[in-house]
PDB file of C-alpha atoms in Angstrom:
ATOM      1  CA  MET A   1     130.062 110.448 132.290  1.00 42.00           C
ATOM      2  CA  ASN A   2     133.241 109.300 134.014  1.00 44.00           C
ATOM      3  CA  ASP A   3     136.595 111.099 133.856  1.00 45.00           C
ATOM      4  CA  VAL A   4     138.141 108.609 131.416  1.00 46.00           C
ATOM      5  CA  GLN A   5     135.244 109.017 128.984  1.00 46.00           C
ATOM      6  CA  ALA A   6     135.462 112.816 129.262  1.00 43.00           C
ATOM      7  CA  ARG A   7     139.139 112.700 128.318  1.00 45.00           C
ATOM      8  CA  LYS A   8     138.380 110.420 125.352  1.00 46.00           C
ATOM      9  CA  ASP A   9     135.642 112.766 124.161  1.00 45.00           C
ATOM     10  CA  ASP A  10     137.920 115.796 124.543  1.00 47.00           C
ATOM     11  CA  LYS A  11     140.631 114.101 122.483  1.00 47.00           C
ATOM     12  CA  ALA A  12     138.209 112.944 119.797  1.00 46.00           C
ATOM     13  CA  SER A  13     136.450 116.301 119.501  1.00 46.00           C
ATOM     14  CA  ASN A  14     139.611 118.319 118.911  1.00 53.00           C
ATOM     15  CA  PRO A  15     142.213 116.266 116.983  1.00 51.00           C
ATOM     16  CA  ALA A  16     143.917 119.360 115.487  1.00 50.00           C
ATOM     17  CA  GLN A  17     144.566 120.771 118.938  1.00 51.00           C
ATOM     18  CA  GLN A  18     145.888 117.388 120.121  1.00 50.00           C
ATOM     19  CA  GLU A  19     148.299 117.284 117.146  1.00 55.00           C
ATOM     20  CA  ALA A  20     149.630 120.752 117.961  1.00 71.00           C
ATOM     21  CA  ARG A  21     150.313 119.939 121.611  1.00 85.00           C
ATOM     22  CA  ALA A  22     153.549 118.256 122.612  1.00 90.00           C
ATOM     23  CA  LEU A  23     155.673 117.390 125.607  1.00 90.00           C
ATOM     24  CA  THR A  24     158.759 119.502 126.251  1.00 94.00           C
ATOM     25  CA  PRO A  25     161.752 117.202 126.773  1.00 94.00           C
ATOM     26  CA  ARG A  26     164.148 117.942 129.611  1.00 96.00           C
ATOM     27  CA  VAL A  27     167.493 119.159 128.323  1.00 97.00           C
ATOM     28  CA  ASP A  28     170.994 119.669 129.728  1.00 97.00           C
ATOM     29  CA  VAL A  29     173.359 121.997 127.863  1.00 97.00           C
ATOM     30  CA  LEU A  30     177.089 121.688 128.525  1.00 97.00           C
ATOM     31  CA  GLU A  31     179.732 124.025 127.104  1.00 95.00           C
ATOM     32  CA  ASP A  32     183.467 123.686 126.604  1.00 93.00           C
ATOM     33  CA  ASP A  33     186.043 125.570 124.526  1.00 89.00           C
ATOM     34  CA  GLY A  34     185.125 123.637 121.369  1.00 91.00           C
ATOM     35  CA  GLY A  35     181.334 124.016 121.453  1.00 93.00           C
ATOM     36  CA  ILE A  36     178.266 122.764 123.259  1.00 96.00           C
ATOM     37  CA  THR A  37     176.784 119.367 123.993  1.00 97.00           C
ATOM     38  CA  LEU A  38     173.025 119.139 124.341  1.00 97.00           C
ATOM     39  CA  LEU A  39     171.442 116.124 126.084  1.00 98.00           C
ATOM     40  CA  ALA A  40     167.674 115.739 125.580  1.00 97.00           C
ATOM     41  CA  ASP A  41     165.522 113.104 127.282  1.00 96.00           C
ATOM     42  CA  LEU A  42     163.274 111.506 124.643  1.00 95.00           C
ATOM     43  CA  PRO A  43     162.076 108.196 126.131  1.00 92.00           C
ATOM     44  CA  GLY A  44     160.112 106.035 123.730  1.00 89.00           C
ATOM     45  CA  VAL A  45     161.190 107.885 120.566  1.00 93.00           C
ATOM     46  CA  PRO A  46     162.683 105.552 117.937  1.00 93.00           C
ATOM     47  CA  LYS A  47     165.336 106.880 115.544  1.00 94.00           C
ATOM     48  CA  ASP A  48     162.947 106.828 112.566  1.00 94.00           C
ATOM     49  CA  GLN A  49     160.460 109.063 114.449  1.00 94.00           C
ATOM     50  CA  LEU A  50     163.051 111.680 115.437  1.00 96.00           C
ATOM     51  CA  GLU A  51     163.402 114.855 113.375  1.00 97.00           C
ATOM     52  CA  LEU A  52     166.162 117.435 113.822  1.00 97.00           C
ATOM     53  CA  LYS A  53     166.069 120.635 111.761  1.00 96.00           C
ATOM     54  CA  VAL A  54     168.093 123.817 111.611  1.00 95.00           C
ATOM     55  CA  GLU A  55     166.341 126.799 110.051  1.00 95.00           C
ATOM     56  CA  GLY A  56     168.330 130.013 110.157  1.00 92.00           C
ATOM     57  CA  ASP A  57     169.614 130.284 113.709  1.00 92.00           C
ATOM     58  CA  ALA A  58     166.965 127.948 115.198  1.00 95.00           C
ATOM     59  CA  LEU A  59     167.375 124.272 116.088  1.00 96.00           C
ATOM     60  CA  PHE A  60     164.179 122.180 116.224  1.00 97.00           C
ATOM     61  CA  ILE A  61     163.858 118.781 117.898  1.00 97.00           C
ATOM     62  CA  GLU A  62     160.705 116.730 117.322  1.00 96.00           C
ATOM     63  CA  GLY A  63     159.998 113.128 118.120  1.00 95.00           C
ATOM     64  CA  ALA A  64     156.939 110.900 118.050  1.00 93.00           C
ATOM     65  CA  ILE A  65     156.268 108.126 120.508  1.00 88.00           C
ATOM     66  CA  ALA A  66     153.982 105.198 119.948  1.00 75.00           C
ATOM     67  CA  PRO A  67     152.548 104.102 123.284  1.00 71.00           C
ATOM     68  CA  SER A  68     152.451 100.340 123.377  1.00 73.00           C
ATOM     69  CA  THR A  69     149.172  98.912 124.629  1.00 76.00           C
ATOM     70  CA  PRO A  70     148.775  95.137 124.745  1.00 81.00           C
ATOM     71  CA  ASP A  71     146.038  93.680 122.536  1.00 83.00           C
ATOM     72  CA  LYS A  72     142.462  93.890 123.823  1.00 85.00           C
ATOM     73  CA  LEU A  73     143.439  96.315 126.578  1.00 84.00           C
ATOM     74  CA  GLU A  74     142.455  99.948 126.775  1.00 82.00           C
ATOM     75  CA  PRO A  75     144.305 102.536 128.850  1.00 77.00           C
ATOM     76  CA  VAL A  76     142.299 103.683 131.851  1.00 84.00           C
ATOM     77  CA  TYR A  77     144.930 106.012 133.273  1.00 83.00           C
ATOM     78  CA  ALA A  78     147.985 107.515 131.606  1.00 76.00           C
ATOM     79  CA  GLU A  79     150.367 110.182 132.876  1.00 75.00           C
ATOM     80  CA  VAL A  80     151.829 110.761 129.407  1.00 69.00           C
ATOM     81  CA  ARG A  81     148.972 111.336 126.985  1.00 73.00           C
ATOM     82  CA  LEU A  82     150.673 113.403 124.303  1.00 77.00           C
ATOM     83  CA  PRO A  83     152.374 111.360 121.566  1.00 86.00           C
ATOM     84  CA  ARG A  84     155.041 113.969 120.667  1.00 92.00           C
ATOM     85  CA  TYR A  85     158.057 115.765 122.029  1.00 94.00           C
ATOM     86  CA  ARG A  86     158.931 119.197 120.673  1.00 96.00           C
ATOM     87  CA  ARG A  87     161.595 121.743 121.649  1.00 96.00           C
ATOM     88  CA  SER A  88     163.420 124.568 119.884  1.00 96.00           C
ATOM     89  CA  PHE A  89     166.576 126.548 120.600  1.00 96.00           C
ATOM     90  CA  THR A  90     168.149 129.683 119.215  1.00 96.00           C
ATOM     91  CA  LEU A  91     171.747 128.962 118.230  1.00 94.00           C
ATOM     92  CA  SER A  92     174.538 131.429 118.835  1.00 91.00           C
ATOM     93  CA  ARG A  93     176.348 132.697 115.744  1.00 91.00           C
ATOM     94  CA  GLU A  94     179.538 131.222 117.237  1.00 92.00           C
ATOM     95  CA  LEU A  95     178.161 127.709 116.669  1.00 93.00           C
ATOM     96  CA  ASP A  96     178.652 125.840 113.392  1.00 93.00           C
ATOM     97  CA  ALA A  97     175.228 124.283 112.690  1.00 93.00           C
ATOM     98  CA  SER A  98     176.567 122.570 109.542  1.00 92.00           C
ATOM     99  CA  ARG A  99     178.736 120.268 111.695  1.00 94.00           C
ATOM    100  CA  ILE A 100     176.160 119.074 114.257  1.00 95.00           C
ATOM    101  CA  GLU A 101     176.595 115.439 115.288  1.00 96.00           C
ATOM    102  CA  ALA A 102     173.590 113.560 116.696  1.00 97.00           C
ATOM    103  CA  ASN A 103     173.344 110.278 118.586  1.00 97.00           C
ATOM    104  CA  LEU A 104     170.249 108.623 120.101  1.00 96.00           C
ATOM    105  CA  LYS A 105     170.851 105.957 122.734  1.00 96.00           C
ATOM    106  CA  ASP A 106     168.635 104.639 125.535  1.00 94.00           C
ATOM    107  CA  GLY A 107     166.124 107.472 125.104  1.00 93.00           C
ATOM    108  CA  VAL A 108     168.732 110.229 125.314  1.00 97.00           C
ATOM    109  CA  LEU A 109     169.552 112.401 122.301  1.00 97.00           C
ATOM    110  CA  THR A 110     173.108 113.748 122.369  1.00 97.00           C
ATOM    111  CA  LEU A 111     173.872 116.655 120.047  1.00 97.00           C
ATOM    112  CA  ARG A 112     177.399 118.009 119.683  1.00 97.00           C
ATOM    113  CA  ILE A 113     177.439 121.483 118.156  1.00 95.00           C
ATOM    114  CA  PRO A 114     180.990 122.735 117.592  1.00 95.00           C
ATOM    115  CA  LYS A 115     182.015 126.368 117.497  1.00 92.00           C
ATOM    116  CA  HIS A 116     183.264 127.929 114.275  1.00 88.00           C
ATOM    117  CA  GLU A 117     187.049 127.892 114.046  1.00 81.00           C
ATOM    118  CA  HIS A 118     187.251 131.676 114.448  1.00 74.00           C
ATOM    119  CA  ALA A 119     185.188 131.493 117.672  1.00 65.00           C
ATOM    120  CA  GLN A 120     187.383 128.893 119.368  1.00 67.00           C
ATOM    121  CA  PRO A 121     190.085 130.044 121.735  1.00 72.00           C
ATOM    122  CA  ARG A 122     193.591 129.825 120.342  1.00 74.00           C
ATOM    123  CA  ARG A 123     197.051 130.214 121.767  1.00 77.00           C
ATOM    124  CA  ILE A 124     199.296 133.009 120.581  1.00 75.00           C
ATOM    125  CA  ALA A 125     202.991 132.303 120.622  1.00 79.00           C
ATOM    126  CA  VAL A 126     205.131 135.036 122.129  1.00 85.00           C
ATOM    127  CA  GLN A 127     208.413 135.755 120.397  1.00 84.00           C
ATOM    128  CA  VAL A 128     211.474 136.781 122.364  1.00 86.00           C
ATOM    129  CA  ALA A 129     213.241 139.740 120.820  1.00 76.00           C
TER     130      ALA A 129
END
């Protein structure tokens, strides 16, 4: 049995395990006074296959990719064999999860998570007596 056939058999024999496995997208997290910006690389994930959830203090990112294979061709070698991306983060209590803004462009998910008003720095005016 060749290596390609062995991989096919492994995938076919354990579909539940294949469903549970996922790629971990690379992420950059940038912070400023107003909150954080999270950039996640999700190549091949269309908007309708992207799911963002906040449960308690956890943020979940999941996306499905559909590898495109031309008709009548079968993949012999593939470096990316898992059809999903999955990543989770614990959000600080300073962040306002109800005001998250999300944008997906060119395979990059940009999330802006602002801080609560009380957690943002503010200037205090000094009075002269």
